[in-house]
Amino acid sequence: MSFRAEHNRLRGYITEIFLKVGLSQAYAETVADNLVSAEMRGVRSHGLVQVGNYVGLYKRGVYNISPKVRIVREDDTTAIIDADRGAGAPIGRLAVRKAIDKAKKSGIAAVSVKNATHFGMAAYYAAEAAEQGLIGFAFTNTPPLVAPFDGYKKEIGTNPICAAFPSASGRPIIFDAATSQAAYNKLFFARKEGRKIPLGWAVDGSGRPTDDPSAAIDNGALLPYGGYKGYGLAFIIELLTGILSGSNITPENTASSPSLDSIGQFFIAIDVSRFIDPSVFGAAADSFAARMLDSPQAGEERIFIPGEKEYLSFDDAEKNGLVIYDETTAELYSLGGELGVGMSLDECAF
C-alpha cells in the first residue's frame, strides 16, 4: 500500500541506508536529499525508485564508495573533475558550486565531470545557480537507451538538458527534460504496473513501434523526442558531456562493460549582472511567463510555465506529506531491514 511520509524524516531514513552501504555522512546526506527532492517534485523516475538501484550498484562495485575525486585541470573560468565513479549527487553539487563561484568572479564558467555516475535530477544542480541569481545549465550523458532518428538500436543516451533562470518571484524558471520521448524508468514503472506505454515512445527489437514496455526494455529502444530534433540535441549533449570531459561516449557505456555509468557531465553558470540588471531580468522573465497563461486551448483549464507543475507537487508533498507508492514502500522497508538501519520507515510517517 502507499505510504505518506514527512520529507525531512524520510531524508534521514534514506541517509541511514547509504551510511550502512559505506558512504560518508556528507555524501549520504546529499544523495538522500537529491532523491527525496526529486520525489517531492513529482520526478519519480529520478526519486526513491533509485535508492535500491544505487545500493545494488555500490554492492557490486560499479559505483565507488570511497572515490578519489580530483581536479584534473582548472583556471579562472573552467575546471575538469575526475569523479572516480563516486556518488553522482555530491560530486555534481561540487561541480556546479565551482561553476557558480567562478561565474560570480568572471561572468561565465563551465565545469566538466568525467568518470561520473548517475546524478539524479538535473534540476537539482541548475536550480542552485538560479537560486543565487545566476543562469544555470546541467547536462549528462547516459548508457545507450535511445535509437538514433530513423534507427532502432540503442546507440545514444536519454541525455537530458536542464536550464534554470532566476525570476523576480524568487522561484527559478526551470526546464528539465530528457531528449528521449520519456525517461527510461517510465518503461519500468509501466511494466511493474502492468500498463502499456504510448505508441511513439519506443520500438521493439525489429524496429517496429511498440506499446509493450517489456519489448522496449529487453530488445528495443526509446525514441528521441521530436524525432530528428531530439536526436540532434542528444548528439550535441554527447559531445559536451562524453567527449569534452574526456569520459566515455554513450556507446561505450554498455551493461556488459566495466565502464557502466562511467559517464560525463557538464555544468554552466552565467552571471546575469554582467549583461543586465538582475532585477530587470527577473521582472521581465516573470512578465513573459505571465503572458503564456492568457490563451489556454479549448478544454484546458490553464497553461503552466516550465517547472511549475514540479513546484506544485513539491508544495503538496511539503504540506500534506510525500506519497510513496506500493513497491517503493516495500523496497524501502526491505532495505532498512537488510542493512540494519537504526530507524523504521514507520517513523517517517506524516
JSON list of N, CA and C in Angstrom, two decimals, residues 220-253:
[
{"chain": "A", "resi": 220, "resn": "GLY", "atom": "N", "xyz": [14.43, -3.60, -27.48]},
{"chain": "A", "resi": 220, "resn": "GLY", "atom": "CA", "xyz": [14.11, -2.42, -28.25]},
{"chain": "A", "resi": 220, "resn": "GLY", "atom": "C", "xyz": [14.88, -1.19, -27.80]},
{"chain": "A", "resi": 221, "resn": "ALA", "atom": "N", "xyz": [14.27, -0.04, -28.02]},
{"chain": "A", "resi": 221, "resn": "ALA", "atom": "CA", "xyz": [14.93, 1.22, -27.67]},
{"chain": "A", "resi": 221, "resn": "ALA", "atom": "C", "xyz": [13.88, 2.31, -27.54]},
{"chain": "A", "resi": 222, "resn": "LEU", "atom": "N", "xyz": [14.17, 3.28, -26.70]},
{"chain": "A", "resi": 222, "resn": "LEU", "atom": "CA", "xyz": [13.38, 4.51, -26.69]},
{"chain": "A", "resi": 222, "resn": "LEU", "atom": "C", "xyz": [13.62, 5.27, -27.99]},
{"chain": "A", "resi": 223, "resn": "LEU", "atom": "N", "xyz": [12.71, 6.16, -28.32]},
{"chain": "A", "resi": 223, "resn": "LEU", "atom": "CA", "xyz": [12.87, 7.02, -29.48]},
{"chain": "A", "resi": 223, "resn": "LEU", "atom": "C", "xyz": [13.21, 8.44, -29.03]},
{"chain": "A", "resi": 224, "resn": "PRO", "atom": "N", "xyz": [13.94, 9.18, -29.85]},
{"chain": "A", "resi": 224, "resn": "PRO", "atom": "CA", "xyz": [14.27, 10.55, -29.48]},
{"chain": "A", "resi": 224, "resn": "PRO", "atom": "C", "xyz": [13.03, 11.45, -29.50]},
{"chain": "A", "resi": 225, "resn": "TYR", "atom": "N", "xyz": [12.99, 12.40, -28.59]},
{"chain": "A", "resi": 225, "resn": "TYR", "atom": "CA", "xyz": [11.85, 13.31, -28.51]},
{"chain": "A", "resi": 225, "resn": "TYR", "atom": "C", "xyz": [11.84, 14.23, -29.74]},
{"chain": "A", "resi": 226, "resn": "GLY", "atom": "N", "xyz": [10.70, 14.31, -30.40]},
{"chain": "A", "resi": 226, "resn": "GLY", "atom": "CA", "xyz": [10.60, 15.19, -31.56]},
{"chain": "A", "resi": 226, "resn": "GLY", "atom": "C", "xyz": [11.39, 14.72, -32.75]},
{"chain": "A", "resi": 227, "resn": "GLY", "atom": "N", "xyz": [11.65, 13.42, -32.83]},
{"chain": "A", "resi": 227, "resn": "GLY", "atom": "CA", "xyz": [12.35, 12.88, -33.99]},
{"chain": "A", "resi": 227, "resn": "GLY", "atom": "C", "xyz": [13.77, 13.39, -34.12]},
{"chain": "A", "resi": 228, "resn": "TYR", "atom": "N", "xyz": [14.09, 13.96, -35.27]},
{"chain": "A", "resi": 228, "resn": "TYR", "atom": "CA", "xyz": [15.47, 14.38, -35.53]},
{"chain": "A", "resi": 228, "resn": "TYR", "atom": "C", "xyz": [15.91, 15.52, -34.61]},
{"chain": "A", "resi": 229, "resn": "LYS", "atom": "N", "xyz": [14.95, 16.28, -34.06]},
{"chain": "A", "resi": 229, "resn": "LYS", "atom": "CA", "xyz": [15.32, 17.39, -33.18]},
{"chain": "A", "resi": 229, "resn": "LYS", "atom": "C", "xyz": [15.86, 16.87, -31.85]},
{"chain": "A", "resi": 230, "resn": "GLY", "atom": "N", "xyz": [15.15, 15.92, -31.24]},
{"chain": "A", "resi": 230, "resn": "GLY", "atom": "CA", "xyz": [15.64, 15.32, -30.01]},
{"chain": "A", "resi": 230, "resn": "GLY", "atom": "C", "xyz": [16.94, 14.57, -30.22]},
{"chain": "A", "resi": 231, "resn": "TYR", "atom": "N", "xyz": [17.03, 13.88, -31.36]},
{"chain": "A", "resi": 231, "resn": "TYR", "atom": "CA", "xyz": [18.26, 13.16, -31.70]},
{"chain": "A", "resi": 231, "resn": "TYR", "atom": "C", "xyz": [19.43, 14.14, -31.82]},
{"chain": "A", "resi": 232, "resn": "GLY", "atom": "N", "xyz": [19.19, 15.27, -32.48]},
{"chain": "A", "resi": 232, "resn": "GLY", "atom": "CA", "xyz": [20.24, 16.27, -32.62]},
{"chain": "A", "resi": 232, "resn": "GLY", "atom": "C", "xyz": [20.69, 16.84, -31.29]},
{"chain": "A", "resi": 233, "resn": "LEU", "atom": "N", "xyz": [19.72, 17.12, -30.40]},
{"chain": "A", "resi": 233, "resn": "LEU", "atom": "CA", "xyz": [20.07, 17.61, -29.07]},
{"chain": "A", "resi": 233, "resn": "LEU", "atom": "C", "xyz": [20.87, 16.57, -28.29]},
{"chain": "A", "resi": 234, "resn": "ALA", "atom": "N", "xyz": [20.41, 15.31, -28.33]},
{"chain": "A", "resi": 234, "resn": "ALA", "atom": "CA", "xyz": [21.13, 14.24, -27.64]},
{"chain": "A", "resi": 234, "resn": "ALA", "atom": "C", "xyz": [22.55, 14.12, -28.16]},
{"chain": "A", "resi": 235, "resn": "PHE", "atom": "N", "xyz": [22.71, 14.28, -29.46]},
{"chain": "A", "resi": 235, "resn": "PHE", "atom": "CA", "xyz": [24.02, 14.17, -30.09]},
{"chain": "A", "resi": 235, "resn": "PHE", "atom": "C", "xyz": [24.97, 15.25, -29.58]},
{"chain": "A", "resi": 236, "resn": "ILE", "atom": "N", "xyz": [24.50, 16.51, -29.55]},
{"chain": "A", "resi": 236, "resn": "ILE", "atom": "CA", "xyz": [25.41, 17.57, -29.12]},
{"chain": "A", "resi": 236, "resn": "ILE", "atom": "C", "xyz": [25.68, 17.49, -27.62]},
{"chain": "A", "resi": 237, "resn": "ILE", "atom": "N", "xyz": [24.69, 17.01, -26.84]},
{"chain": "A", "resi": 237, "resn": "ILE", "atom": "CA", "xyz": [24.94, 16.82, -25.40]},
{"chain": "A", "resi": 237, "resn": "ILE", "atom": "C", "xyz": [26.00, 15.75, -25.19]},
{"chain": "A", "resi": 238, "resn": "GLU", "atom": "N", "xyz": [26.00, 14.74, -26.06]},
{"chain": "A", "resi": 238, "resn": "GLU", "atom": "CA", "xyz": [27.05, 13.71, -26.01]},
{"chain": "A", "resi": 238, "resn": "GLU", "atom": "C", "xyz": [28.42, 14.33, -26.21]},
{"chain": "A", "resi": 239, "resn": "LEU", "atom": "N", "xyz": [28.53, 15.26, -27.15]},
{"chain": "A", "resi": 239, "resn": "LEU", "atom": "CA", "xyz": [29.81, 15.92, -27.41]},
{"chain": "A", "resi": 239, "resn": "LEU", "atom": "C", "xyz": [30.25, 16.75, -26.20]},
{"chain": "A", "resi": 240, "resn": "LEU", "atom": "N", "xyz": [29.28, 17.43, -25.57]},
{"chain": "A", "resi": 240, "resn": "LEU", "atom": "CA", "xyz": [29.58, 18.28, -24.41]},
{"chain": "A", "resi": 240, "resn": "LEU", "atom": "C", "xyz": [29.98, 17.46, -23.18]},
{"chain": "A", "resi": 241, "resn": "THR", "atom": "N", "xyz": [29.30, 16.34, -22.97]},
{"chain": "A", "resi": 241, "resn": "THR", "atom": "CA", "xyz": [29.47, 15.60, -21.71]},
{"chain": "A", "resi": 241, "resn": "THR", "atom": "C", "xyz": [30.45, 14.45, -21.83]},
{"chain": "A", "resi": 242, "resn": "GLY", "atom": "N", "xyz": [30.33, 13.66, -22.87]},
{"chain": "A", "resi": 242, "resn": "GLY", "atom": "CA", "xyz": [31.18, 12.49, -23.00]},
{"chain": "A", "resi": 242, "resn": "GLY", "atom": "C", "xyz": [32.54, 12.79, -23.56]},
{"chain": "A", "resi": 243, "resn": "ILE", "atom": "N", "xyz": [32.58, 13.53, -24.68]},
{"chain": "A", "resi": 243, "resn": "ILE", "atom": "CA", "xyz": [33.86, 13.76, -25.36]},
{"chain": "A", "resi": 243, "resn": "ILE", "atom": "C", "xyz": [34.62, 14.92, -24.74]},
{"chain": "A", "resi": 244, "resn": "LEU", "atom": "N", "xyz": [33.95, 16.05, -24.49]},
{"chain": "A", "resi": 244, "resn": "LEU", "atom": "CA", "xyz": [34.64, 17.22, -23.96]},
{"chain": "A", "resi": 244, "resn": "LEU", "atom": "C", "xyz": [35.25, 16.94, -22.59]},
{"chain": "A", "resi": 245, "resn": "SER", "atom": "N", "xyz": [34.61, 16.10, -21.80]},
{"chain": "A", "resi": 245, "resn": "SER", "atom": "CA", "xyz": [35.13, 15.79, -20.46]},
{"chain": "A", "resi": 245, "resn": "SER", "atom": "C", "xyz": [36.27, 14.77, -20.50]},
{"chain": "A", "resi": 246, "resn": "GLY", "atom": "N", "xyz": [36.42, 14.09, -21.64]},
{"chain": "A", "resi": 246, "resn": "GLY", "atom": "CA", "xyz": [37.39, 13.00, -21.71]},
{"chain": "A", "resi": 246, "resn": "GLY", "atom": "C", "xyz": [36.85, 11.74, -21.09]},
{"chain": "A", "resi": 247, "resn": "SER", "atom": "N", "xyz": [35.53, 11.66, -20.90]},
{"chain": "A", "resi": 247, "resn": "SER", "atom": "CA", "xyz": [34.90, 10.48, -20.34]},
{"chain": "A", "resi": 247, "resn": "SER", "atom": "C", "xyz": [34.47, 9.56, -21.47]},
{"chain": "A", "resi": 248, "resn": "ASN", "atom": "N", "xyz": [33.64, 8.58, -21.15]},
{"chain": "A", "resi": 248, "resn": "ASN", "atom": "CA", "xyz": [33.16, 7.65, -22.17]},
{"chain": "A", "resi": 248, "resn": "ASN", "atom": "C", "xyz": [32.01, 8.26, -22.96]},
{"chain": "A", "resi": 249, "resn": "ILE", "atom": "N", "xyz": [31.97, 7.98, -24.27]},
{"chain": "A", "resi": 249, "resn": "ILE", "atom": "CA", "xyz": [30.80, 8.33, -25.03]},
{"chain": "A", "resi": 249, "resn": "ILE", "atom": "C", "xyz": [29.77, 7.24, -24.83]},
{"chain": "A", "resi": 250, "resn": "THR", "atom": "N", "xyz": [28.52, 7.54, -25.10]},
{"chain": "A", "resi": 250, "resn": "THR", "atom": "CA", "xyz": [27.41, 6.65, -24.77]},
{"chain": "A", "resi": 250, "resn": "THR", "atom": "C", "xyz": [27.58, 5.21, -25.25]},
{"chain": "A", "resi": 251, "resn": "PRO", "atom": "N", "xyz": [27.94, 4.93, -26.53]},
{"chain": "A", "resi": 251, "resn": "PRO", "atom": "CA", "xyz": [28.01, 3.53, -26.95]},
{"chain": "A", "resi": 251, "resn": "PRO", "atom": "C", "xyz": [29.03, 2.70, -26.18]},
{"chain": "A", "resi": 252, "resn": "GLU", "atom": "N", "xyz": [29.97, 3.34, -25.49]},
{"chain": "A", "resi": 252, "resn": "GLU", "atom": "CA", "xyz": [30.94, 2.60, -24.69]},
{"chain": "A", "resi": 252, "resn": "GLU", "atom": "C", "xyz": [30.37, 2.24, -23.32]},
{"chain": "A", "resi": 253, "resn": "ASN", "atom": "N", "xyz": [29.26, 2.86, -22.94]},
{"chain": "A", "resi": 253, "resn": "ASN", "atom": "CA", "xyz": [28.65, 2.61, -21.64]},
{"chain": "A", "resi": 253, "resn": "ASN", "atom": "C", "xyz": [27.61, 1.51, -21.76]}
]
